[in-house]
Amino acid sequence: MSSEMTPRAILVVEDEPDLAGLLQIQLRDLATTVDVEGNGLAALQRLRNGAYDLIVLDVMLPGMSGVELCEAVRARHDHIPIIMLTARSTEADKIGGLESGADDYVTKPFSMLEFLSRVRAVLRRSEQWSESVRTLGEVVIRDGLQIEISKRRVTRDGEPLQLTSKEFDLLLVLAQSPGHVFRREELLKVIWGYTHGGYRHTVDTHINRLRMRVERDPANPELILTVWGVGYRFTDVAV
């Protein structure tokens, strides 16, 4: 058994039995429990009844597609890391997978070594996030905007704001460093773990959606500001 073994539970949602079995075997070096489910609806029920540290999720599934399942998990404001598997390899497909709430996107066929490396990276980011929750507690930012890290809850003027998992992560990263200019590539790496510049559109899309939720006038943002030709920053001026 690997020396890096920690108490973790992983759910593999894959309807190809051979691949599902192979993933289960390989992931046993990273988790004490690796469950397998081949149906999207059945996987959703498992998630309602149990706690997992990672979901490995095929896009094409019977019962409920991987994208629908991912969106259902994120609608519950559940921050379980999700790695999507798919035979679709276009950039539009990858961006669509990430925007549905996935943390990473792996195209079939894939190298098992690369896949396990991506799993370790996603688990590492998740554990770093959990540590930040323990050390930072609750953060209150500017003019009625309140971010409760441990509860992953955001309010403005006392009204709850409904954010997706990635929108919350993006807001928190920006708000914790007011005035700091984040390049799109930097946000991609911090929030999604990606370094490829082709996914910068994902950042812009999430910024636009975030503004629709947190700004009083999204057309004239006061909190999340654009630095033209560079990226974005959270205001360091009281508004």
Short mmCIF file of C-alpha atoms in Angstrom, two decimals:
data_model
loop_
_atom_site.label_atom_id
_atom_site.label_comp_id
_atom_site.label_asym_id
_atom_site.label_seq_id
_atom_site.Cartn_x
_atom_site.Cartn_y
_atom_site.Cartn_z
CA MET A 1 0.00 0.00 0.00
CA SER A 2 1.28 3.49 -0.87
CA SER A 3 2.86 5.57 1.88
CA GLU A 4 0.72 8.55 0.77
CA MET A 5 -2.48 6.73 1.67
CA THR A 6 -4.84 8.93 3.67
CA PRO A 7 -8.46 8.33 4.73
CA ARG A 8 -10.24 9.31 1.52
CA ALA A 9 -13.30 8.11 -0.36
CA ILE A 10 -13.54 8.35 -4.16
CA LEU A 11 -16.58 7.70 -6.34
CA VAL A 12 -15.97 6.56 -9.93
CA VAL A 13 -19.00 7.09 -12.18
CA GLU A 14 -18.24 5.21 -15.40
CA ASP A 15 -20.45 2.84 -17.42
CA GLU A 16 -17.61 1.03 -19.24
CA PRO A 17 -16.97 -1.90 -16.83
CA ASP A 18 -13.36 -2.54 -17.91
CA LEU A 19 -12.33 1.10 -17.52
CA ALA A 20 -14.28 1.47 -14.27
CA GLY A 21 -12.52 -1.60 -12.83
CA LEU A 22 -9.10 -0.34 -13.92
CA LEU A 23 -9.71 3.08 -12.37
CA GLN A 24 -10.89 1.47 -9.15
CA ILE A 25 -7.70 -0.60 -8.91
CA GLN A 26 -5.40 2.35 -9.68
CA LEU A 27 -7.15 4.74 -7.27
CA ARG A 28 -6.85 2.34 -4.34
CA ASP A 29 -3.33 3.67 -3.78
CA LEU A 30 -4.82 7.12 -3.12
CA ALA A 31 -7.97 6.31 -1.15
CA THR A 32 -9.18 3.88 1.48
CA THR A 33 -12.54 3.55 -0.32
CA VAL A 34 -13.15 3.56 -4.08
CA ASP A 35 -16.78 2.98 -5.07
CA VAL A 36 -17.96 2.46 -8.66
CA GLU A 37 -21.32 3.38 -10.18
CA GLY A 38 -22.35 3.05 -13.83
CA ASN A 39 -25.57 5.09 -13.82
CA GLY A 40 -25.88 8.83 -13.33
CA LEU A 41 -29.08 8.75 -11.27
CA ALA A 42 -27.76 5.95 -9.06
CA ALA A 43 -24.56 7.95 -8.53
CA LEU A 44 -26.60 10.99 -7.46
CA GLN A 45 -28.35 8.83 -4.86
CA ARG A 46 -24.99 7.57 -3.59
CA LEU A 47 -23.84 11.17 -3.20
CA ARG A 48 -26.95 12.01 -1.21
CA ASN A 49 -26.30 9.10 1.15
CA GLY A 50 -22.52 9.30 1.57
CA ALA A 51 -19.53 11.62 1.71
CA TYR A 52 -16.77 11.55 -0.92
CA ASP A 53 -13.48 13.41 -1.33
CA LEU A 54 -13.43 13.14 -5.14
CA ILE A 55 -15.72 12.18 -8.02
CA VAL A 56 -14.31 10.76 -11.27
CA LEU A 57 -17.17 11.33 -13.68
CA ASP A 58 -17.76 10.13 -17.24
CA VAL A 59 -19.72 12.56 -19.41
CA MET A 60 -21.81 10.00 -21.31
CA LEU A 61 -23.87 8.01 -18.79
CA PRO A 62 -27.26 6.28 -18.67
CA GLY A 63 -29.88 7.78 -16.38
CA MET A 64 -28.29 11.23 -16.13
CA SER A 65 -25.37 12.68 -18.09
CA GLY A 66 -22.12 13.56 -16.37
CA VAL A 67 -22.68 17.26 -17.04
CA GLU A 68 -26.16 17.08 -15.47
CA LEU A 69 -24.79 15.21 -12.47
CA CYS A 70 -21.99 17.73 -12.06
CA GLU A 71 -24.48 20.60 -12.17
CA ALA A 72 -26.72 18.81 -9.64
CA VAL A 73 -23.78 18.44 -7.23
CA ARG A 74 -22.80 22.08 -7.60
CA ALA A 75 -26.42 23.24 -7.20
CA ARG A 76 -26.22 21.81 -3.67
CA HIS A 77 -23.16 24.06 -3.12
CA ASP A 78 -21.15 20.90 -2.66
CA HIS A 79 -17.42 21.49 -3.13
CA ILE A 80 -16.50 17.85 -3.83
CA PRO A 81 -13.69 17.92 -6.44
CA ILE A 82 -14.84 16.51 -9.80
CA ILE A 83 -12.69 15.19 -12.65
CA MET A 84 -14.63 14.62 -15.86
CA LEU A 85 -13.77 11.88 -18.36
CA THR A 86 -14.89 12.10 -21.96
CA ALA A 87 -14.10 10.99 -25.50
CA ARG A 88 -14.91 14.52 -26.71
CA SER A 89 -11.71 16.46 -27.22
CA THR A 90 -12.66 19.85 -28.71
CA GLU A 91 -11.84 22.99 -26.77
CA ALA A 92 -15.55 23.88 -26.64
CA ASP A 93 -16.29 20.53 -24.96
CA LYS A 94 -13.54 21.08 -22.41
CA ILE A 95 -14.70 24.61 -21.61
CA GLY A 96 -18.28 23.34 -21.31
CA GLY A 97 -17.16 20.68 -18.84
CA LEU A 98 -15.25 23.18 -16.72
CA GLU A 99 -18.12 25.66 -16.77
CA SER A 100 -20.53 23.01 -15.52
CA GLY A 101 -18.45 22.95 -12.35
CA ALA A 102 -15.77 20.32 -12.99
CA ASP A 103 -12.32 20.87 -11.50
CA ASP A 104 -10.49 19.07 -14.30
CA TYR A 105 -11.23 17.45 -17.66
CA VAL A 106 -9.46 14.35 -19.01
CA THR A 107 -9.92 13.16 -22.59
CA LYS A 108 -10.10 9.46 -23.46
CA PRO A 109 -7.92 7.60 -24.19
CA PHE A 110 -5.53 8.85 -21.51
CA SER A 111 -2.30 7.85 -19.84
CA MET A 112 -2.98 6.34 -16.43
CA LEU A 113 0.14 8.05 -15.07
CA GLU A 114 -1.12 11.43 -16.26
CA PHE A 115 -4.59 10.72 -14.89
CA LEU A 116 -3.24 9.83 -11.45
CA SER A 117 -1.08 12.95 -11.50
CA ARG A 118 -4.18 15.04 -12.18
CA VAL A 119 -6.05 13.26 -9.37
CA ARG A 120 -3.24 14.03 -6.92
CA ALA A 121 -3.22 17.69 -8.00
CA VAL A 122 -6.99 18.05 -7.53
CA LEU A 123 -6.90 16.34 -4.13
CA ARG A 124 -3.98 18.52 -3.07
CA ARG A 125 -5.85 21.72 -3.99
CA SER A 126 -8.93 20.48 -2.15
CA GLU A 127 -6.94 19.72 0.98
CA GLN A 128 -5.22 23.12 0.82
CA TRP A 129 -8.68 24.67 0.56
CA SER A 130 -9.86 22.77 3.64
CA GLU A 131 -6.81 23.99 5.54
CA SER A 132 -7.56 27.60 4.56
CA VAL A 133 -11.10 27.19 5.90
CA ARG A 134 -9.71 26.05 9.24
CA THR A 135 -7.23 28.94 9.48
CA LEU A 136 -9.17 31.87 7.98
CA GLY A 137 -12.64 31.43 9.44
CA GLU A 138 -15.09 34.11 8.34
CA VAL A 139 -14.13 37.04 6.12
CA VAL A 140 -16.17 40.24 5.75
CA ILE A 141 -15.42 42.35 2.69
CA ARG A 142 -16.56 45.87 1.80
CA ASP A 143 -19.89 47.56 1.82
CA GLY A 144 -22.19 44.82 3.05
CA LEU A 145 -20.57 41.94 1.15
CA GLN A 146 -19.95 39.06 3.57
CA ILE A 147 -18.14 35.83 2.73
CA GLU A 148 -18.39 32.95 5.19
CA ILE A 149 -15.66 30.56 4.11
CA SER A 150 -16.52 27.52 6.19
CA LYS A 151 -20.18 27.65 5.13
CA ARG A 152 -19.33 28.71 1.56
CA ARG A 153 -22.02 31.35 1.87
CA VAL A 154 -22.10 34.90 0.52
CA THR A 155 -24.50 37.69 1.40
CA ARG A 156 -24.76 41.32 0.40
CA ASP A 157 -26.76 43.73 2.50
CA GLY A 158 -28.01 40.68 4.39
CA GLU A 159 -29.43 39.02 1.26
CA PRO A 160 -28.02 35.57 0.35
CA LEU A 161 -26.33 35.29 -3.05
CA GLN A 162 -26.55 32.01 -4.97
CA LEU A 163 -23.08 31.27 -6.33
CA THR A 164 -21.75 28.18 -8.03
CA SER A 165 -18.71 26.46 -6.55
CA LYS A 166 -16.30 28.08 -8.99
CA GLU A 167 -17.92 31.50 -8.65
CA PHE A 168 -17.45 31.29 -4.89
CA ASP A 169 -13.80 30.25 -5.28
CA LEU A 170 -13.16 33.07 -7.74
CA LEU A 171 -14.80 35.69 -5.51
CA LEU A 172 -12.86 34.53 -2.47
CA VAL A 173 -9.48 34.60 -4.25
CA LEU A 174 -10.13 38.13 -5.55
CA ALA A 175 -11.63 39.46 -2.31
CA GLN A 176 -8.82 38.16 -0.12
CA SER A 177 -6.32 40.32 -2.04
CA PRO A 178 -8.05 43.69 -2.69
CA GLY A 179 -6.15 45.81 -5.18
CA HIS A 180 -4.04 42.91 -6.46
CA VAL A 181 -4.28 42.48 -10.23
CA PHE A 182 -4.78 38.84 -11.19
CA ARG A 183 -3.93 37.82 -14.74
CA ARG A 184 -6.39 35.43 -16.37
CA GLU A 185 -3.69 32.77 -16.56
CA GLU A 186 -3.07 33.17 -12.82
CA LEU A 187 -6.75 32.71 -12.01
CA LEU A 188 -6.93 29.67 -14.30
CA LYS A 189 -4.07 28.06 -12.42
CA VAL A 190 -5.36 28.92 -8.93
CA ILE A 191 -9.07 28.09 -9.46
CA TRP A 192 -8.99 25.41 -12.16
CA GLY A 193 -5.41 24.14 -12.03
CA TYR A 194 -4.92 24.91 -15.73
CA THR A 195 -2.00 26.69 -17.35
CA HIS A 196 -3.15 26.56 -21.00
CA GLY A 197 -4.13 30.08 -22.12
CA GLY A 198 -6.84 28.71 -24.42
CA TYR A 199 -9.14 28.44 -21.41
CA ARG A 200 -9.00 32.17 -20.57
CA HIS A 201 -12.55 32.54 -21.90
CA THR A 202 -13.65 30.41 -18.92
CA VAL A 203 -12.35 33.10 -16.55
CA ASP A 204 -14.17 35.87 -18.42
CA THR A 205 -17.42 33.91 -18.41
CA HIS A 206 -17.23 33.28 -14.66
CA ILE A 207 -16.34 36.92 -13.95
CA ASN A 208 -19.40 38.06 -15.91
CA ARG A 209 -21.67 35.64 -14.06
CA LEU A 210 -20.15 36.63 -10.72
CA ARG A 211 -20.78 40.30 -11.41
CA MET A 212 -24.42 39.52 -12.18
CA ARG A 213 -24.72 38.09 -8.68
CA VAL A 214 -22.62 40.38 -6.46
CA GLU A 215 -22.69 43.80 -8.12
CA ARG A 216 -25.55 46.23 -7.52
CA ASP A 217 -25.17 47.36 -11.14
CA PRO A 218 -23.37 44.65 -13.15
CA ALA A 219 -22.96 47.02 -16.13
CA ASN A 220 -20.95 49.35 -13.88
CA PRO A 221 -19.10 47.08 -11.45
CA GLU A 222 -17.79 48.55 -8.22
CA LEU A 223 -16.25 45.45 -6.63
CA ILE A 224 -14.76 43.27 -9.39
CA LEU A 225 -12.87 45.54 -11.74
CA THR A 226 -11.30 44.89 -15.14
CA VAL A 227 -7.68 45.89 -15.71
CA TRP A 228 -7.67 46.15 -19.48
CA GLY A 229 -5.09 44.01 -21.22
CA VAL A 230 -4.13 42.32 -17.96
CA GLY A 231 -6.95 40.74 -15.92
CA TYR A 232 -9.09 41.53 -12.88
CA ARG A 233 -8.83 42.93 -9.37
CA PHE A 234 -11.09 43.38 -6.35
CA THR A 235 -11.54 47.02 -5.38
CA ASP A 236 -9.40 48.38 -2.56
CA VAL A 237 -11.56 51.51 -2.29
CA ALA A 238 -14.64 51.68 -0.06
CA VAL A 239 -17.76 51.85 -2.22
#
